[in-house]
CSV table of C-alpha atoms in Angstrom, one decimal:
chain,number,residue,atom,x,y,z
A,1,MET,CA,63.1,-28.6,-110.1
A,2,VAL,CA,64.4,-25.2,-111.2
A,3,LYS,CA,66.3,-23.3,-108.6
A,4,GLY,CA,65.9,-19.5,-108.9
A,5,LYS,CA,68.5,-16.9,-108.1
A,6,THR,CA,68.3,-14.8,-104.9
A,7,THR,CA,68.5,-11.0,-105.3
A,8,ASN,CA,72.2,-11.2,-104.3
A,9,GLY,CA,72.7,-13.9,-107.0
A,10,LEU,CA,70.9,-11.7,-109.6
A,11,MET,CA,73.2,-8.8,-108.7
A,12,ARG,CA,76.2,-11.0,-109.1
A,13,HIS,CA,74.8,-12.3,-112.4
A,14,LEU,CA,74.5,-8.7,-113.7
A,15,ARG,CA,78.0,-7.9,-112.7
A,16,ASP,CA,79.7,-11.0,-114.0
A,17,ASN,CA,77.7,-11.8,-117.1
A,18,HIS,CA,76.5,-8.4,-118.3
A,19,GLY,CA,79.2,-6.0,-117.1
A,20,VAL,CA,76.7,-3.9,-115.1
A,21,THR,CA,78.0,-2.2,-112.0
A,22,ILE,CA,75.5,-2.9,-109.2
A,23,GLN,CA,76.2,-2.9,-105.5
A,24,GLY,CA,74.9,-1.8,-102.1
A,25,SER,CA,71.6,-1.8,-100.3
A,26,LYS,CA,70.2,1.0,-102.5
A,27,ASN,CA,70.7,-0.9,-105.8
A,28,LYS,CA,69.4,-4.1,-104.1
A,29,LYS,CA,66.2,-2.5,-103.1
A,30,GLU,CA,65.8,-0.9,-106.5
A,31,LEU,CA,66.2,-4.3,-108.1
A,32,LEU,CA,63.7,-5.9,-105.8
A,33,ASN,CA,61.2,-3.1,-106.4
A,34,MET,CA,61.7,-3.2,-110.2
A,35,GLY,CA,62.0,-7.0,-110.5
A,36,TYR,CA,64.7,-8.7,-112.6
A,37,TYR,CA,62.3,-10.3,-115.1
A,38,HIS,CA,59.8,-7.5,-115.4
A,39,GLY,CA,62.4,-4.8,-115.0
A,40,TYR,CA,65.9,-5.5,-116.3
A,41,LYS,CA,64.9,-8.1,-118.9
A,42,GLY,CA,62.2,-5.8,-120.2
A,43,TYR,CA,64.4,-2.7,-120.3
A,44,ARG,CA,67.7,-4.2,-121.6
A,45,PHE,CA,66.9,-3.5,-125.3
A,46,ILE,CA,65.3,-1.0,-127.6
A,47,GLY,CA,62.5,-2.2,-129.9
A,48,HIS,CA,63.6,-5.8,-130.2
A,49,SER,CA,65.8,-8.2,-128.2
A,50,GLN,CA,68.7,-8.0,-130.6
A,51,ASN,CA,69.1,-4.3,-130.1
A,52,LYS,CA,70.6,-4.4,-126.6
A,53,ILE,CA,71.3,-1.3,-124.6
A,54,PRO,CA,75.1,-1.3,-123.6
A,55,TYR,CA,74.5,-0.6,-119.9
A,56,THR,CA,77.5,-0.2,-117.7
A,57,SER,CA,75.8,0.7,-114.4
A,58,PHE,CA,72.5,-0.2,-112.7
A,59,ASP,CA,71.7,3.5,-112.4
A,60,GLU,CA,71.2,3.6,-116.2
A,61,ILE,CA,68.8,0.7,-116.1
A,62,ILE,CA,66.8,2.4,-113.3
A,63,ALA,CA,66.8,5.7,-115.3
A,64,VAL,CA,65.2,3.9,-118.3
A,65,TYR,CA,62.7,2.1,-116.1
A,66,GLU,CA,61.7,5.3,-114.3
A,67,PHE,CA,61.4,7.1,-117.7
A,68,ASP,CA,59.1,4.4,-118.9
A,69,THR,CA,57.0,4.5,-115.7
A,70,ASN,CA,56.7,8.3,-115.8
A,71,LEU,CA,55.7,8.3,-119.4
A,72,LYS,CA,52.8,6.0,-118.5
A,73,THR,CA,51.8,8.3,-115.7
A,74,ILE,CA,51.6,11.2,-118.1
A,75,LEU,CA,49.8,9.2,-120.8
A,76,TYR,CA,47.2,7.2,-118.9
A,77,PRO,CA,44.6,9.8,-117.9
A,78,ARG,CA,44.9,11.6,-121.2
A,79,ILE,CA,44.4,8.4,-123.2
A,80,MET,CA,41.4,7.5,-121.1
A,81,PHE,CA,39.9,10.9,-121.7
A,82,VAL,CA,40.4,10.6,-125.4
A,83,GLU,CA,38.7,7.2,-125.5
A,84,THR,CA,35.6,8.4,-123.6
A,85,ALA,CA,35.4,11.7,-125.6
A,86,ILE,CA,35.6,10.1,-129.0
A,87,LYS,CA,32.9,7.5,-128.1
A,88,ASN,CA,30.7,10.4,-126.9
A,89,TYR,CA,31.2,12.4,-130.1
A,90,THR,CA,30.3,9.3,-132.1
A,91,LEU,CA,27.1,8.8,-130.0
A,92,ASN,CA,26.2,12.4,-130.5
A,93,THR,CA,26.5,12.1,-134.3
A,94,LEU,CA,24.5,8.9,-134.4
A,95,ILE,CA,21.7,10.3,-132.2
A,96,GLY,CA,21.1,12.8,-135.0
A,97,MET,CA,20.5,10.0,-137.4
A,98,GLY,CA,17.8,8.0,-135.6
A,99,PRO,CA,17.3,5.6,-132.7
A,100,VAL,CA,20.5,4.5,-131.0
A,101,ASP,CA,19.6,1.0,-129.9
A,102,PHE,CA,22.0,-1.5,-131.4
A,103,ASP,CA,19.4,-3.3,-133.6
A,104,TYR,CA,18.6,-0.1,-135.4
A,105,VAL,CA,22.2,0.9,-135.8
A,106,PHE,CA,23.1,-2.6,-137.0
A,107,SER,CA,20.5,-2.6,-139.7
A,108,HIS,CA,20.7,1.0,-140.9
A,109,LEU,CA,24.2,2.3,-140.2
A,110,LEU,CA,26.5,-0.7,-139.9
A,111,ASN,CA,25.9,-1.5,-143.5
A,112,ASP,CA,29.1,-0.6,-145.4
A,113,TYR,CA,28.8,-3.9,-147.2
A,114,LYS,CA,25.8,-2.5,-149.2
A,115,LYS,CA,28.0,-0.4,-151.5
A,116,GLU,CA,29.6,-3.6,-152.9
A,117,ASN,CA,28.1,-5.9,-155.5
A,118,THR,CA,26.1,-8.6,-153.7
A,119,GLY,CA,28.1,-11.7,-153.1
A,120,ASN,CA,31.5,-10.5,-154.5
A,121,LYS,CA,34.7,-10.8,-152.5
A,122,ASN,CA,34.5,-7.3,-150.9
A,123,TYR,CA,30.8,-7.8,-150.0
A,124,ARG,CA,31.6,-11.1,-148.3
A,125,GLU,CA,34.5,-9.7,-146.4
A,126,LYS,CA,32.6,-6.7,-145.1
A,127,MET,CA,29.6,-8.8,-144.2
A,128,LYS,CA,31.9,-11.2,-142.3
A,129,LYS,CA,33.4,-8.3,-140.3
A,130,ARG,CA,29.9,-7.0,-139.6
A,131,LEU,CA,28.7,-10.3,-138.3
A,132,GLU,CA,32.0,-10.7,-136.3
A,133,LEU,CA,31.3,-7.3,-134.7
A,134,ARG,CA,27.8,-8.4,-133.7
A,135,ASN,CA,29.3,-11.5,-132.1
A,136,LYS,CA,31.9,-9.4,-130.2
A,137,ILE,CA,29.3,-7.1,-128.9
A,138,ASN,CA,27.0,-9.9,-127.8
A,139,GLN,CA,29.9,-11.6,-126.0
A,140,ALA,CA,30.7,-8.3,-124.2
A,141,ILE,CA,27.0,-7.9,-123.2
A,142,SER,CA,26.8,-11.6,-122.0
A,143,TYR,CA,30.1,-11.3,-120.0
A,144,ASN,CA,29.0,-8.0,-118.3
A,145,TYR,CA,25.6,-9.4,-117.5
A,146,ALA,CA,27.1,-12.4,-115.9
A,147,GLU,CA,29.4,-10.1,-114.0
A,148,LYS,CA,26.2,-8.2,-112.8
A,149,LYS,CA,27.4,-4.9,-114.3
A,150,ALA,CA,24.5,-2.5,-113.7
A,151,VAL,CA,24.8,-0.7,-117.0
A,152,ILE,CA,23.8,-3.9,-118.8
A,153,SER,CA,21.6,-5.7,-116.2
A,154,HIS,CA,19.3,-2.7,-115.9
A,155,PHE,CA,18.1,-3.0,-119.5
A,156,PHE,CA,17.6,-6.7,-119.4
A,157,HIS,CA,15.6,-6.6,-116.2
A,158,SER,CA,13.5,-3.7,-117.6
A,159,ASN,CA,12.9,-5.6,-120.8
A,160,LYS,CA,14.3,-2.7,-122.8
A,161,PRO,CA,16.7,-2.7,-125.8
A,162,ILE,CA,20.3,-1.9,-124.8
A,163,PRO,CA,21.2,1.6,-126.0
A,164,LEU,CA,24.4,2.2,-127.8
A,165,TRP,CA,25.9,4.3,-125.0
A,166,ALA,CA,25.7,1.3,-122.7
A,167,ILE,CA,27.4,-0.9,-125.2
A,168,PHE,CA,30.2,1.6,-125.6
A,169,GLU,CA,30.7,1.4,-121.9
A,170,VAL,CA,31.5,-2.4,-122.1
A,171,ILE,CA,33.4,-2.8,-125.3
A,172,SER,CA,37.2,-2.3,-125.7
A,173,LEU,CA,38.8,0.4,-127.7
A,174,GLY,CA,39.7,-2.1,-130.4
A,175,GLU,CA,36.1,-3.2,-130.7
A,176,PHE,CA,35.0,0.4,-130.9
A,177,GLY,CA,37.4,0.8,-133.8
A,178,PHE,CA,35.9,-2.3,-135.4
A,179,PHE,CA,32.4,-0.6,-134.9
A,180,LEU,CA,33.6,2.5,-136.8
A,181,HIS,CA,35.1,0.3,-139.5
A,182,CYS,CA,31.7,-1.3,-140.2
A,183,LEU,CA,29.7,2.0,-140.4
A,184,ASN,CA,28.8,3.2,-143.9
A,185,GLN,CA,30.9,5.9,-145.5
A,186,ASP,CA,28.4,8.8,-145.0
A,187,VAL,CA,28.2,8.1,-141.2
A,188,ARG,CA,32.0,7.8,-140.9
A,189,ILE,CA,32.5,11.1,-142.6
A,190,ALA,CA,29.8,12.7,-140.4
A,191,ILE,CA,31.6,11.5,-137.3
A,192,ALA,CA,35.0,12.9,-138.6
A,193,LYS,CA,33.3,16.2,-139.4
A,194,ASP,CA,31.9,16.5,-135.9
A,195,LEU,CA,35.4,15.8,-134.5
A,196,GLY,CA,36.9,18.4,-136.8
A,197,MET,CA,38.9,15.7,-138.6
A,198,HIS,CA,37.5,15.6,-142.1
A,199,THR,CA,39.5,16.7,-145.1
A,200,THR,CA,38.8,15.8,-148.7
A,201,SER,CA,42.6,15.2,-149.3
A,202,HIS,CA,43.1,12.6,-146.5
A,203,ASN,CA,39.6,11.4,-145.5
A,204,GLN,CA,37.8,10.8,-148.8
A,205,ASN,CA,36.5,7.4,-147.6
A,206,GLY,CA,36.0,8.5,-143.9
A,207,ARG,CA,38.6,6.1,-142.5
A,208,ILE,CA,40.7,8.6,-140.6
A,209,VAL,CA,39.0,8.3,-137.2
A,210,GLU,CA,39.2,4.5,-137.2
A,211,ASP,CA,42.8,4.7,-138.3
A,212,ILE,CA,43.5,6.9,-135.2
A,213,ILE,CA,41.5,4.5,-132.9
A,214,PHE,CA,43.4,1.5,-134.0
A,215,LEU,CA,46.7,3.3,-133.6
A,216,VAL,CA,46.0,4.7,-130.1
A,217,LYS,CA,44.5,1.3,-129.1
A,218,GLU,CA,48.0,-0.3,-129.1
A,219,LEU,CA,49.4,2.4,-126.8
A,220,ARG,CA,46.3,2.5,-124.6
A,221,ASN,CA,46.5,-1.3,-124.0
A,222,ALA,CA,50.3,-1.1,-123.2
A,223,VAL,CA,49.8,1.7,-120.7
A,224,ALA,CA,46.7,0.1,-119.1
A,225,HIS,CA,48.6,-3.2,-118.7
A,226,ASN,CA,51.8,-1.6,-117.5
A,227,SER,CA,53.8,-2.9,-120.4
A,228,VAL,CA,56.9,-1.3,-121.7
A,229,VAL,CA,56.2,1.8,-123.9
A,230,PHE,CA,59.4,3.9,-124.1
A,231,ASP,CA,60.5,2.2,-127.4
A,232,CYS,CA,57.1,1.7,-129.0
A,233,ARG,CA,57.5,-2.1,-129.0
A,234,PHE,CA,53.7,-2.2,-128.5
A,235,LYS,CA,53.2,-1.2,-132.1
A,236,LYS,CA,51.9,-4.2,-134.0
A,237,THR,CA,51.0,-2.7,-137.3
A,238,ASN,CA,52.3,0.1,-139.5
A,239,PRO,CA,49.8,3.0,-139.5
A,240,PRO,CA,48.5,3.8,-143.0
A,241,SER,CA,50.2,6.5,-145.0
A,242,ARG,CA,47.0,8.6,-145.2
A,243,LEU,CA,47.0,8.9,-141.4
A,244,LYS,CA,50.7,10.0,-141.3
A,245,GLY,CA,50.1,12.4,-144.1
A,246,TYR,CA,47.0,13.8,-142.4
A,247,LEU,CA,48.8,14.4,-139.1
A,248,GLN,CA,51.8,16.0,-140.8
A,249,SER,CA,49.4,18.3,-142.8
A,250,GLU,CA,47.5,19.3,-139.6
A,251,THR,CA,50.4,19.8,-137.3
A,252,GLY,CA,53.2,20.9,-139.7
A,253,ILE,CA,55.5,18.3,-138.2
A,254,THR,CA,57.5,16.2,-140.6
A,255,ASN,CA,58.7,12.6,-140.5
A,256,ILE,CA,55.9,11.2,-138.3
A,257,SER,CA,56.4,7.4,-138.4
A,258,PHE,CA,55.5,6.2,-134.9
A,259,ASP,CA,58.8,4.5,-134.5
A,260,ASN,CA,59.6,6.8,-131.5
A,261,ILE,CA,57.4,7.7,-128.5
A,262,VAL,CA,57.4,11.4,-129.4
A,263,ASP,CA,55.1,10.7,-132.4
A,264,TYR,CA,52.5,9.2,-130.0
A,265,PHE,CA,52.7,12.5,-128.0
A,266,ILE,CA,52.1,14.3,-131.2
A,267,ILE,CA,48.9,12.4,-132.0
A,268,LEU,CA,47.8,12.6,-128.4
A,269,THR,CA,48.3,16.4,-128.4
A,270,PHE,CA,46.5,16.6,-131.8
A,271,LEU,CA,43.5,14.7,-130.4
A,272,LEU,CA,43.3,16.7,-127.2
A,273,LYS,CA,43.5,20.0,-129.1
A,274,LYS,CA,40.6,18.8,-131.3
A,275,LEU,CA,38.7,18.0,-128.1
A,276,ASN,CA,39.2,21.6,-127.0
A,277,ILE,CA,41.7,21.0,-124.2
A,278,THR,CA,43.3,24.3,-123.2
A,279,LYS,CA,46.7,25.4,-124.5
A,280,THR,CA,47.9,25.6,-120.9
A,281,GLU,CA,47.2,21.9,-120.3
A,282,LEU,CA,48.7,20.9,-123.7
A,283,LYS,CA,51.9,22.8,-122.9
A,284,LYS,CA,52.0,21.2,-119.5
A,285,ILE,CA,51.9,17.7,-121.1
A,286,ILE,CA,54.8,18.6,-123.5
A,287,ARG,CA,56.8,20.2,-120.7
A,288,GLU,CA,56.4,17.1,-118.5
A,289,PHE,CA,57.4,14.8,-121.4
A,290,PHE,CA,60.4,16.9,-122.3
A,291,ALA,CA,61.6,17.1,-118.7
A,292,GLU,CA,61.5,13.3,-118.4
A,293,SER,CA,63.5,13.0,-121.6
A,294,GLU,CA,66.1,15.4,-120.3
A,295,LYS,CA,66.3,13.6,-117.0
A,296,LEU,CA,67.0,10.4,-119.0
A,297,ARG,CA,69.5,12.1,-121.2
A,298,ASN,CA,71.6,13.2,-118.3
A,299,ILE,CA,72.1,9.6,-117.0
A,300,ILE,CA,72.4,7.4,-120.1
A,301,PRO,CA,74.9,7.8,-123.0
A,302,ILE,CA,73.8,10.3,-125.6
A,303,PRO,CA,73.8,7.8,-128.4
A,304,VAL,CA,71.4,5.5,-126.4
A,305,HIS,CA,69.1,8.5,-125.7
A,306,THR,CA,69.1,9.3,-129.5
A,307,SER,CA,68.2,5.7,-130.3
A,308,ILE,CA,65.3,5.9,-128.0
A,309,MET,CA,63.9,9.3,-128.8
A,310,GLY,CA,65.0,9.7,-132.4
A,311,SER,CA,67.5,12.1,-133.9
A,312,ASP,CA,64.8,14.7,-134.6
A,313,PHE,CA,63.3,14.7,-131.1
A,314,ARG,CA,64.0,18.3,-130.2
A,315,LYS,CA,62.9,19.5,-133.6
A,316,LYS,CA,59.6,17.7,-133.2
A,317,VAL,CA,59.0,19.0,-129.7
A,318,ASN,CA,59.6,22.5,-130.9
A,319,SER,CA,57.3,22.0,-133.8
A,320,LEU,CA,54.7,20.6,-131.4
A,321,LYS,CA,54.9,23.7,-129.2
A,322,SER,CA,54.4,25.8,-132.3
A,323,TYR,CA,51.3,23.7,-133.3
A,324,ILE,CA,49.8,24.2,-129.8
């Protein structure tokens, strides 16, 4: 039987084993609210567990925890808005190309494999992804029907084909990105044009929108599941250079690498601007983000703040204001 530590025991452990000053009822309540394992253990490093933050007081830990929590508060509604809006723009583009029941779209638009020679490696790989997409969508439909979700049940009970908008309601953002990936090049470019995101220098093959979706998906999932976001540990893959180059060209901001959270605010601002969000709202987002950064900077050591935010944080924020 494993015996756990009491809150007093955890406070003693932080003092004796980690050199963190923690005492009194205020710190005790903060530790209880934050949780030792979800809180301290999740916020004791930047990026990876070997890169530990040299905390000396529990107030510093609380500052990082609150910074992370407040970032998610700023990000969540805006990311959800972007997800819904891009799906709607995609639907609007596809409606102009014919029926939008899934069978038609699958046969006539989700056919990027056709540009390859029949049976070669690329053909097989694209066909495999196309079939995997159909399986994922069928699984989502089956699950939501079993859960009695009205948006799916209605069409089954009416003996009607399920329209694409209903499917978009029940698939994840990652699956939506997979959907974009399987569309043929002409359709991908048409969607990018409707979003105002097509350039011949960065989007020759029409992949820029799916690149954005796959990038934002990782942040979206971390925010939605209340995972740690302040140090971008949610990033699983390195975004393609064409996406970084495109964003730098569009915004005039250099050194976008997505190693620091400021870069995710850059792409979020870029997307919201493309979706016609007002300058007032965009400035509010950046103002809130910068205020949270300053609050953190006033509590933790400056070198730690620089490690979290990046040495060019202020330069990027000022450039972002100019872009808005």
